[in-house]
Tab-separated table of C-alpha atoms in Angstrom:
chain	number	residue	atom	x	y	z
C	278	MET	CA	20.663	93.437	-185.150
C	279	LYS	CA	24.113	92.144	-184.204
C	280	LYS	CA	24.733	95.228	-182.077
C	281	THR	CA	21.427	94.677	-180.285
C	282	ILE	CA	22.236	91.024	-179.538
C	283	LEU	CA	25.718	92.004	-178.340
C	284	SER	CA	24.248	94.661	-176.039
C	285	ILE	CA	21.825	92.146	-174.573
C	286	LEU	CA	24.635	89.666	-173.923
C	287	VAL	CA	26.811	92.306	-172.278
C	288	LEU	CA	23.895	93.439	-170.126
C	289	SER	CA	23.204	89.830	-169.098
C	290	VAL	CA	26.835	89.315	-168.087
C	291	ILE	CA	26.837	92.542	-166.078
C	292	THR	CA	23.556	91.622	-164.362
C	293	SER	CA	24.828	88.131	-163.533
C	294	THR	CA	28.021	89.595	-162.092
C	295	VAL	CA	26.104	92.078	-159.961
C	296	ASN	CA	23.806	89.342	-158.638
C	297	SER	CA	26.739	87.096	-157.791
C	298	GLN	CA	28.378	89.952	-155.871
C	299	GLU	CA	25.202	90.986	-154.057
C	300	THR	CA	25.668	90.790	-150.306
C	301	TRP	CA	23.187	89.233	-147.898
C	302	THR	CA	22.169	91.072	-144.765
C	303	LEU	CA	21.109	89.185	-141.653
C	304	GLU	CA	17.493	90.255	-142.217
C	305	ARG	CA	17.540	88.957	-145.792
C	306	CYS	CA	19.080	85.643	-144.724
C	307	ILE	CA	16.391	85.128	-142.089
C	308	GLU	CA	13.560	86.072	-144.446
C	309	TYR	CA	14.892	83.825	-147.212
C	310	ALA	CA	15.420	80.850	-144.904
C	311	GLN	CA	11.969	81.139	-143.374
C	312	ALA	CA	10.404	81.222	-146.827
C	313	ASN	CA	12.333	78.263	-148.248
C	314	ASN	CA	13.049	75.960	-145.323
C	315	ILE	CA	11.482	72.504	-145.687
C	316	GLN	CA	10.513	72.253	-142.007
C	317	VAL	CA	8.565	75.502	-142.299
C	318	LYS	CA	6.762	74.214	-145.391
C	319	GLN	CA	5.873	70.983	-143.600
C	320	GLN	CA	4.428	72.895	-140.662
C	321	GLU	CA	2.452	75.073	-143.052
C	322	LEU	CA	0.923	71.909	-144.519
C	323	ASN	CA	-0.208	70.980	-141.005
C	324	VAL	CA	-1.974	74.337	-140.862
C	325	LYS	CA	-3.857	73.492	-144.050
C	326	VAL	CA	-4.867	70.123	-142.594
C	327	ASN	CA	-6.251	71.802	-139.486
C	328	GLU	CA	-8.077	74.361	-141.618
C	329	ALA	CA	-9.774	71.488	-143.447
C	330	ASN	CA	-10.644	69.797	-140.131
C	331	LEU	CA	-12.188	73.013	-138.826
C	332	LEU	CA	-14.285	73.445	-141.964
C	333	GLN	CA	-15.452	69.832	-141.712
C	334	SER	CA	-16.490	70.259	-138.077
C	335	LYS	CA	-18.536	73.319	-139.025
C	336	MET	CA	-20.272	71.452	-141.840
C	337	GLU	CA	-21.204	68.529	-139.582
C	338	ALA	CA	-23.666	70.751	-137.721
C	339	LEU	CA	-25.706	71.276	-140.916
C	340	PRO	CA	-28.605	68.989	-141.947
C	341	THR	CA	-27.830	66.072	-144.235
C	342	LEU	CA	-29.674	65.504	-147.526
C	343	ASN	CA	-29.420	62.302	-149.577
C	344	ILE	CA	-31.196	61.016	-152.692
C	345	ASN	CA	-31.193	57.285	-153.413
C	346	GLY	CA	-32.452	55.528	-156.553
C	347	ASN	CA	-32.815	51.924	-157.615
C	348	HIS	CA	-33.916	50.119	-160.767
C	349	THR	CA	-34.262	46.304	-160.909
C	350	TYR	CA	-35.310	43.573	-163.338
C	351	SER	CA	-37.160	40.591	-161.788
C	352	PHE	CA	-37.877	37.196	-163.345
C	353	GLY	CA	-40.097	34.446	-161.922
C	354	LEU	CA	-42.272	34.685	-158.845
C	355	VAL	CA	-42.677	38.314	-157.794
C	356	THR	CA	-45.289	40.461	-156.103
C	357	ASN	CA	-47.688	42.077	-158.571
C	358	TYR	CA	-48.188	45.600	-157.259
C	359	LEU	CA	-51.469	45.854	-159.213
C	360	THR	CA	-53.128	42.810	-157.597
C	361	ASN	CA	-50.857	42.528	-154.531
C	362	THR	CA	-50.450	38.793	-155.198
C	363	LYS	CA	-47.567	36.524	-156.046
C	364	GLU	CA	-47.320	35.781	-159.759
C	365	SER	CA	-44.777	34.400	-162.128
C	366	LEU	CA	-43.930	37.559	-164.032
C	367	ASN	CA	-41.067	39.302	-165.695
C	368	THR	CA	-41.016	42.826	-164.283
C	369	GLN	CA	-38.866	45.852	-163.814
C	370	ALA	CA	-39.254	48.299	-160.992
C	371	SER	CA	-37.929	51.765	-160.131
C	372	SER	CA	-37.752	53.245	-156.676
C	373	PHE	CA	-36.189	56.286	-155.091
C	374	SER	CA	-36.087	58.067	-151.780
C	375	ILE	CA	-35.101	61.403	-150.324
C	376	SER	CA	-33.915	61.575	-146.734
C	377	THR	CA	-32.718	64.354	-144.474
C	378	GLY	CA	-31.537	64.438	-140.900
C	379	MET	CA	-30.219	66.933	-138.387
C	380	PRO	CA	-28.697	66.415	-134.945
C	381	ILE	CA	-30.555	68.259	-132.188
C	382	PHE	CA	-28.535	67.203	-129.158
C	383	ASN	CA	-25.458	64.981	-128.908
C	384	GLY	CA	-23.853	65.985	-125.651
C	385	PHE	CA	-22.445	69.206	-127.229
C	386	GLN	CA	-19.929	67.080	-129.110
C	387	LEU	CA	-20.335	68.956	-132.390
C	388	SER	CA	-19.849	72.414	-130.883
C	389	ASN	CA	-16.949	71.233	-128.721
C	390	THR	CA	-15.318	69.545	-131.711
C	391	ARG	CA	-15.548	72.779	-133.670
C	392	LYS	CA	-13.952	74.710	-130.784
C	393	GLN	CA	-11.269	72.047	-130.418
C	394	ASN	CA	-10.377	72.291	-134.105
C	395	GLN	CA	-10.096	76.059	-133.753
C	396	PHE	CA	-7.501	75.621	-131.005
C	397	ASP	CA	-5.709	72.959	-133.056
C	398	LEU	CA	-5.498	75.415	-135.944
C	399	LYS	CA	-4.106	78.150	-133.699
C	400	ALA	CA	-1.573	75.716	-132.270
C	401	SER	CA	-0.383	74.685	-135.725
C	402	ILE	CA	0.038	78.339	-136.729
C	403	ALA	CA	2.070	78.931	-133.572
C	404	ASP	CA	4.172	75.849	-134.424
C	405	VAL	CA	5.045	77.450	-137.763
C	406	GLU	CA	6.239	80.561	-135.935
C	407	THR	CA	8.246	78.410	-133.523
C	408	VAL	CA	10.126	76.786	-136.392
C	409	LYS	CA	10.711	80.198	-137.954
C	410	ASN	CA	12.084	81.538	-134.668
C	411	ASN	CA	14.447	78.591	-134.304
C	412	ILE	CA	15.663	79.152	-137.848
C	413	ALA	CA	16.144	82.867	-137.183
C	414	LEU	CA	18.275	82.198	-134.099
C	415	THR	CA	20.351	79.624	-135.959
C	416	ILE	CA	20.823	81.982	-138.900
C	417	ALA	CA	21.938	84.747	-136.531
C	418	SER	CA	24.436	82.400	-134.900
C	419	LEU	CA	25.912	81.290	-138.235
C	420	TYR	CA	25.926	84.864	-139.547
C	421	LEU	CA	27.885	86.102	-136.519
C	422	GLN	CA	30.167	83.081	-136.827
C	423	ILE	CA	31.112	84.226	-140.336
C	424	LEU	CA	31.815	87.751	-139.088
C	425	TYR	CA	33.926	86.271	-136.296
C	426	GLN	CA	35.873	84.052	-138.701
C	427	GLN	CA	36.407	86.984	-141.077
C	428	GLU	CA	38.060	88.968	-138.297
C	429	LEU	CA	40.160	85.944	-137.343
C	430	VAL	CA	41.382	85.792	-140.943
C	431	GLU	CA	42.333	89.475	-140.758
C	432	ILE	CA	44.231	88.837	-137.525
C	433	ALA	CA	46.045	85.921	-139.155
C	434	LYS	CA	46.946	88.106	-142.152
C	435	ARG	CA	48.321	90.850	-139.907
C	436	GLN	CA	50.365	88.368	-137.916
C	437	LEU	CA	51.750	86.806	-141.092
C	438	GLU	CA	52.653	90.216	-142.504
C	439	LEU	CA	54.340	91.105	-139.246
C	440	SER	CA	56.324	87.873	-139.297
C	441	LYS	CA	57.384	88.469	-142.903
C	442	MET	CA	58.578	91.977	-142.030
C	443	GLN	CA	60.519	90.536	-139.124
C	444	LEU	CA	61.991	87.879	-141.421
C	445	THR	CA	63.260	90.597	-143.773
C	446	ARG	CA	64.757	92.565	-140.861
C	447	THR	CA	66.341	89.454	-139.350
C	448	SER	CA	67.790	88.434	-142.703
C	449	VAL	CA	69.525	91.814	-143.005
C	450	LEU	CA	70.877	91.644	-139.449
C	451	VAL	CA	72.137	88.089	-139.934
C	452	SER	CA	73.849	89.079	-143.182
C	453	ALA	CA	75.494	91.966	-141.351
C	454	GLY	CA	76.663	89.643	-138.599
C	455	SER	CA	74.588	91.383	-135.907
C	456	LEU	CA	72.470	88.270	-135.194
C	457	PRO	CA	73.315	84.587	-135.281
C	458	GLU	CA	72.056	82.550	-138.220
C	459	GLY	CA	69.869	80.480	-135.934
C	460	ASN	CA	67.576	83.485	-135.413
C	461	LEU	CA	66.828	83.502	-139.119
C	462	TYR	CA	65.750	79.867	-139.049
C	463	GLU	CA	63.487	80.480	-136.072
C	464	VAL	CA	61.784	83.426	-137.767
C	465	GLU	CA	61.377	81.402	-140.950
C	466	ALA	CA	59.629	78.730	-138.864
C	467	LEU	CA	57.416	81.453	-137.377
C	468	VAL	CA	56.439	82.625	-140.871
C	469	ALA	CA	55.563	79.055	-141.865
C	470	SER	CA	53.471	78.663	-138.706
C	471	ASP	CA	51.605	81.908	-139.424
C	472	GLU	CA	50.966	80.809	-143.003
C	473	LEU	CA	49.429	77.590	-141.681
C	474	GLN	CA	47.303	79.549	-139.225
C	475	LEU	CA	46.038	81.750	-142.046
C	476	VAL	CA	45.108	78.677	-144.101
C	477	ASN	CA	43.278	77.151	-141.135
C	478	SER	CA	41.407	80.401	-140.476
C	479	GLN	CA	40.398	80.674	-144.119
C	480	ASN	CA	39.205	77.056	-144.102
C	481	GLN	CA	37.069	77.724	-141.024
C	482	LEU	CA	35.613	80.789	-142.742
C	483	ASN	CA	34.741	78.727	-145.821
C	484	LEU	CA	33.112	76.097	-143.608
C	485	SER	CA	31.066	78.792	-141.878
C	486	TYR	CA	29.855	80.028	-145.256
C	487	LEU	CA	28.951	76.472	-146.220
C	488	ASN	CA	26.926	75.961	-143.034
C	489	LEU	CA	24.938	79.146	-143.615
C	490	THR	CA	24.226	78.492	-147.290
C	491	GLN	CA	23.111	74.946	-146.517
C	492	LEU	CA	20.614	76.232	-143.979
C	493	LEU	CA	19.416	78.718	-146.603
C	494	GLU	CA	18.904	75.765	-148.988
C	495	LEU	CA	21.242	77.354	-151.542
C	496	LYS	CA	22.862	75.038	-154.062
C	497	SER	CA	26.389	76.310	-153.502
C	498	PRO	CA	28.233	78.895	-151.363
C	499	GLU	CA	30.016	80.120	-154.503
C	500	GLY	CA	29.518	83.866	-154.922
C	501	PHE	CA	27.697	84.143	-151.589
C	502	GLN	CA	28.816	87.059	-149.456
C	503	ILE	CA	27.331	88.576	-146.325
C	504	ALA	CA	27.159	92.242	-145.491
C	505	LYS	CA	29.533	93.593	-142.850
C	506	PRO	CA	27.348	95.749	-140.604
C	507	VAL	CA	28.598	98.305	-138.139
C	508	ILE	CA	27.802	96.553	-134.884
C	509	PRO	CA	26.965	98.959	-132.057
C	510	VAL	CA	28.637	98.649	-128.681
C	511	VAL	CA	26.563	96.612	-126.243
C	512	ASP	CA	25.167	98.637	-123.356
C	513	SER	CA	26.672	96.579	-120.554
C	514	VAL	CA	25.262	98.816	-117.826
C	515	ARG	CA	21.709	98.288	-119.094
C	516	LEU	CA	22.431	94.587	-119.451
C	517	MET	CA	23.534	94.301	-115.825
C	518	ASN	CA	20.250	95.850	-114.708
C	519	GLU	CA	18.168	93.327	-116.650
C	520	ASN	CA	16.249	90.695	-114.727
C	521	PRO	CA	15.751	87.214	-116.276
C	522	ALA	CA	12.388	86.914	-114.521
C	523	GLN	CA	11.197	90.156	-116.115
C	524	ILE	CA	12.398	89.049	-119.535
C	525	PHE	CA	10.579	85.743	-119.036
C	526	THR	CA	7.336	87.544	-118.181
C	527	THR	CA	7.486	89.311	-121.528
C	528	ALA	CA	8.644	86.255	-123.471
C	529	GLU	CA	5.961	84.022	-121.986
C	530	GLY	CA	3.287	86.170	-123.562
C	531	ILE	CA	4.782	86.379	-127.060
C	532	MET	CA	6.869	83.255	-127.711
C	533	PRO	CA	4.945	80.930	-130.081
C	534	GLN	CA	6.080	77.707	-128.390
C	535	ILE	CA	4.279	78.807	-125.218
C	536	GLN	CA	1.207	79.890	-127.176
C	537	SER	CA	1.146	76.555	-129.003
C	538	ALA	CA	1.349	74.612	-125.737
C	539	ARG	CA	-1.507	76.688	-124.303
C	540	TYR	CA	-3.686	76.092	-127.358
C	541	LYS	CA	-2.978	72.365	-127.159
C	542	GLN	CA	-3.969	72.331	-123.509
C	543	GLN	CA	-7.234	74.090	-124.339
C	544	SER	CA	-7.774	71.599	-127.153
C	545	SER	CA	-7.271	68.739	-124.702
C	546	GLU	CA	-9.778	70.290	-122.290
C	547	LEU	CA	-12.349	70.267	-125.074
C	548	GLY	CA	-11.331	66.732	-125.983
C	549	LEU	CA	-12.301	65.669	-122.470
C	550	LYS	CA	-15.672	67.389	-122.849
C	551	ILE	CA	-16.201	65.645	-126.195
C	552	ALA	CA	-15.440	62.281	-124.601
C	553	LYS	CA	-17.875	62.979	-121.747
C	554	GLY	CA	-20.498	63.908	-124.331
C	555	GLY	CA	-20.443	60.286	-125.473
C	556	LEU	CA	-22.077	59.343	-122.159
C	557	GLN	CA	-25.113	61.550	-122.789
C	558	PRO	CA	-28.310	60.798	-124.782
C	559	ARG	CA	-28.527	61.724	-128.446
C	560	LEU	CA	-31.542	63.293	-130.118
C	561	SER	CA	-31.888	63.814	-133.869
C	562	LEU	CA	-34.581	64.833	-136.326
C	563	GLY	CA	-35.162	62.910	-139.562
C	564	ALA	CA	-37.511	62.946	-142.564
C	565	ASN	CA	-37.974	60.583	-145.534
C	566	TYR	CA	-39.871	60.451	-148.820
C	567	ASN	CA	-40.126	57.096	-150.626
C	568	SER	CA	-41.882	56.006	-153.803
C	569	GLY	CA	-41.601	53.562	-156.692
C	570	ALA	CA	-43.166	52.070	-159.836
C	571	GLN	CA	-43.395	48.560	-161.314
C	572	TYR	CA	-43.868	47.425	-164.936
C	573	ARG	CA	-44.749	44.029	-166.377
C	574	ILE	CA	-42.721	42.902	-169.357
C	575	GLN	CA	-44.896	41.341	-172.116
C	576	ASP	CA	-43.690	38.861	-174.673
C	577	ASN	CA	-43.586	41.561	-177.319
C	578	ASN	CA	-41.406	43.666	-174.956
C	579	ASP	CA	-44.254	46.085	-174.277
C	580	PHE	CA	-44.814	47.252	-170.730
C	581	THR	CA	-48.147	47.196	-168.914
C	582	GLY	CA	-49.294	48.878	-165.744
C	583	ASP	CA	-50.334	52.293	-164.548
C	584	PRO	CA	-48.391	55.304	-165.861
C	585	PHE	CA	-45.048	55.946	-164.181
C	586	PHE	CA	-45.931	59.202	-162.442
C	587	THR	CA	-49.326	57.794	-161.399
C	588	GLN	CA	-47.576	54.948	-159.599
C	589	ILE	CA	-45.049	57.357	-158.077
C	590	ARG	CA	-47.916	59.431	-156.702
C	591	ASP	CA	-49.956	56.465	-155.457
C	592	ASN	CA	-46.987	54.594	-153.959
C	593	ALA	CA	-45.471	57.610	-152.200
C	594	SER	CA	-44.832	57.442	-148.473
C	595	LYS	CA	-43.583	60.237	-146.222
C	596	SER	CA	-42.259	60.197	-142.695
C	597	ILE	CA	-40.805	62.587	-140.149
C	598	GLY	CA	-39.718	61.800	-136.643
C	599	LEU	CA	-37.329	62.133	-133.741
C	600	SER	CA	-34.716	59.584	-132.846
C	601	LEU	CA	-33.451	59.222	-129.272
C	602	SER	CA	-30.467	57.097	-128.300
C	603	VAL	CA	-29.544	56.580	-124.644
C	604	PRO	CA	-26.181	54.873	-124.001
C	605	ILE	CA	-26.501	52.229	-121.307
C	606	PHE	CA	-23.727	49.726	-121.934
C	607	ASN	CA	-21.325	49.744	-124.864
C	608	GLY	CA	-18.415	47.728	-123.608
C	609	LEU	CA	-17.175	50.675	-121.515
C	610	SER	CA	-15.812	52.231	-124.717
C	611	ALA	CA	-17.219	55.684	-123.894
C	612	ARG	CA	-15.774	55.646	-120.372
C	613	SER	CA	-12.441	54.452	-121.731
C	614	ARG	CA	-12.402	57.430	-124.097
C	615	VAL	CA	-13.069	59.714	-121.127
C	616	SER	CA	-10.139	58.213	-119.220
C	617	THR	CA	-7.861	58.545	-122.247
C	618	ALA	CA	-8.934	62.162	-122.796
C	619	ARG	CA	-8.278	62.973	-119.143
C	620	ILE	CA	-4.763	61.552	-119.433
C	621	GLY	CA	-4.265	63.558	-122.623
C	622	LEU	CA	-5.241	66.726	-120.757
C	623	MET	CA	-2.756	66.014	-117.976
C	624	ASN	CA	-0.065	65.415	-120.571
C	625	ALA	CA	-0.876	68.727	-122.294
C	626	GLN	CA	-0.641	70.523	-118.942
C	627	LEU	CA	2.773	68.981	-118.319
C	628	ALA	CA	3.856	69.914	-121.854
C	629	LEU	CA	2.933	73.549	-121.202
C	630	GLU	CA	4.843	73.551	-117.936
C	631	SER	CA	7.824	71.949	-119.673
C	632	GLU	CA	7.831	74.633	-122.380
C	633	ARG	CA	7.660	77.367	-119.750
C	634	ASN	CA	10.557	75.824	-117.817
C	635	ALA	CA	12.621	75.390	-120.979
C	636	LEU	CA	12.053	79.014	-121.981
C	637	TYR	CA	13.006	80.298	-118.537
C	638	LYS	CA	16.169	78.166	-118.534
C	639	ASP	CA	17.105	79.452	-121.997
C	640	ILE	CA	16.689	83.039	-120.808
C	641	GLN	CA	18.672	82.359	-117.646
C	642	GLN	CA	21.456	80.721	-119.662
C	643	ALA	CA	21.557	83.523	-122.238
C	644	TYR	CA	21.634	86.105	-119.461
C	645	ALA	CA	24.431	84.324	-117.581
C	646	ASP	CA	26.407	83.863	-120.818
C	647	ALA	CA	25.989	87.535	-121.689
C	648	ILE	CA	27.198	88.644	-118.267
C	649	ALA	CA	30.173	86.278	-118.498
C	650	ALA	CA	30.988	87.464	-122.021
C	651	GLU	CA	30.823	91.099	-120.894
C	652	LYS	CA	33.269	90.406	-118.064
C	653	LYS	CA	35.503	88.442	-120.414
C	654	LEU	CA	35.366	91.342	-122.881
C	655	GLN	CA	36.567	93.821	-120.275
C	656	ALA	CA	39.334	91.476	-119.157
C	657	SER	CA	40.319	90.773	-122.775
C	658	LEU	CA	40.627	94.492	-123.491
C	659	LYS	CA	43.128	94.824	-120.645
C	660	SER	CA	44.953	91.660	-121.698
C	661	LYS	CA	45.225	92.861	-125.294
C	662	ALA	CA	46.586	96.240	-124.251
C	663	ALA	CA	49.177	94.597	-122.002
C	664	SER	CA	50.108	92.047	-124.677
C	665	GLU	CA	50.564	94.795	-127.271
C	666	GLU	CA	52.891	96.695	-124.968
C	667	SER	CA	54.810	93.525	-124.091
C	668	PHE	CA	55.155	92.594	-127.745
C	669	ARG	CA	56.462	96.023	-128.742
C	670	TYR	CA	59.006	95.852	-125.950
C	671	THR	CA	60.115	92.332	-126.899
C	672	GLN	CA	60.244	93.219	-130.595
C	673	ASN	CA	62.542	96.175	-129.956
C	674	LYS	CA	64.847	94.009	-127.853
C	675	PHE	CA	64.817	91.282	-130.498
C	676	ASN	CA	65.774	93.769	-133.200
C	677	VAL	CA	68.976	94.598	-131.310
C	678	GLY	CA	69.731	91.019	-130.325
C	679	LEU	CA	68.874	91.259	-126.627
C	680	VAL	CA	66.297	88.432	-126.744
C	681	THR	CA	66.032	85.260	-128.765
C	682	ALA	CA	63.607	84.513	-131.563
C	683	LEU	CA	61.851	82.132	-129.183
C	684	ASP	CA	61.094	85.060	-126.857
C	685	PHE	CA	59.845	87.068	-129.809
C	686	THR	CA	57.591	84.204	-130.948
C	687	SER	CA	56.224	83.743	-127.437
C	688	ALA	CA	55.312	87.430	-127.119
C	689	LYS	CA	53.739	87.413	-130.559
C	690	ASN	CA	51.657	84.327	-129.793
C	691	LYS	CA	50.424	85.891	-126.568
C	692	LEU	CA	49.299	88.951	-128.514
C	693	THR	CA	47.498	86.758	-131.045
C	694	GLN	CA	45.753	84.836	-128.287
C	695	ALA	CA	44.696	88.074	-126.592
C	696	GLU	CA	43.223	89.375	-129.849
C	697	THR	CA	41.393	86.075	-130.404
C	698	ASP	CA	39.989	86.054	-126.861
C	699	LEU	CA	38.785	89.629	-127.278
C	700	LEU	CA	37.126	88.801	-130.558
C	701	GLN	CA	35.447	85.709	-129.124
C	702	ALA	CA	34.105	87.632	-126.125
C	703	LYS	CA	32.842	90.388	-128.389
C	704	TYR	CA	30.741	88.113	-130.607
C	705	GLU	CA	29.586	85.971	-127.695
C	706	LEU	CA	28.263	89.092	-125.997
C	707	ILE	CA	26.591	90.288	-129.201
C	708	PHE	CA	24.836	86.967	-129.818
C	709	LYS	CA	23.615	86.449	-126.257
C	710	THR	CA	22.385	90.027	-126.096
C	711	LYS	CA	20.497	89.539	-129.356
C	712	ILE	CA	18.866	86.431	-127.890
C	713	LEU	CA	17.680	88.378	-124.850
C	714	GLU	CA	16.351	91.165	-127.078
C	715	PHE	CA	14.622	88.555	-129.249
C	716	TYR	CA	12.854	87.108	-126.198
C	717	LYS	CA	11.564	90.606	-125.464
C	718	GLY	CA	9.974	90.793	-128.901
C	719	LEU	CA	12.661	92.757	-130.766
C	720	PRO	CA	13.615	91.617	-134.290
C	721	LEU	CA	16.973	89.985	-135.008
C	722	LYS	CA	19.049	92.516	-136.883
C	723	LEU	CA	22.512	94.017	-136.844
């Protein structure tokens, strides 16, 4: 028994360790965030509200059926149903009615309301997808930011290691009298500066992890690690041949924010029709069945009168008829609703145009940023190669005392800056390219 318990505990520890070390891919981060984000859940509640509104609008076209009942005690002067005269009696009476009604024509308001609610439901579903898309793009940005910061940390580590190696070499040369002691102090300062840069880079990496885990609604970034994918080289030639207008044509048909704005415009068009329907006559069909029974209360608490069901049968009344209502003047409320609905339609049309313009500007900006990043990447590659060659040359001269430690530090800093610029251009190009691919309907993945 003890061995079994011990095995279970060991297995639990191993499982917990494996889970804590499990890495998160970009796809998993996006899926998890979309499933747990509060904004997404709120939008999904709006979908449920619109589903209920649609069901209600469908039910309103069905006939109504109501049963009403009433039982009263009367004391003093009442109408005697048996003699149809006023008498001073103590009586009790029961009555009930059944009524039904069905709209025949109401200016097509019911059918237009049902269609409007259908478009409202579609718009709310598209709004959910819009929030999910925004989350996906933000997740991708934060994910790439972590990858970028991780590489910056590696650069800082390499630079620190290089400075430490140079410190060891300089210390030997100073001890041998080949270099002045001041060179040693300058290299020691360089090592301290590189150590600070490594700390700053690590802090920025930790902050990037915190930002991503907060968006994922995780309690803590502790134990959270992302996968390090092999990122393919961006096809810059294909990118140069892309046309923002062509990308927009594709995006306009699939982006949910555009679909939502279209559905809302169609809903507003129906809202105007509903408002105009209030100016038209209304015709409805109705039917009623009414009956009742009355009893006289004697002093000995006995009841007199015809039997209950006999009175129900004899007192029954039935009716069926049509009701017509023609609006003539109602304080201009109907016409005011038409004016308001017309303004709402114009606003929905402007909202759609605004969404289209915003999408096109986003595509234009992403395209321009991608082109700029690609050019910066090519220039950074040349700058890095030149900086590496310059640094090797300066390092060799510094090792034999031909240049000062200040010259060595300057060449080293230029190399670090070139590596940083190259890294920044690389991830900027990756992210902007992913945005353009996303607008063309491709999933966000690395």
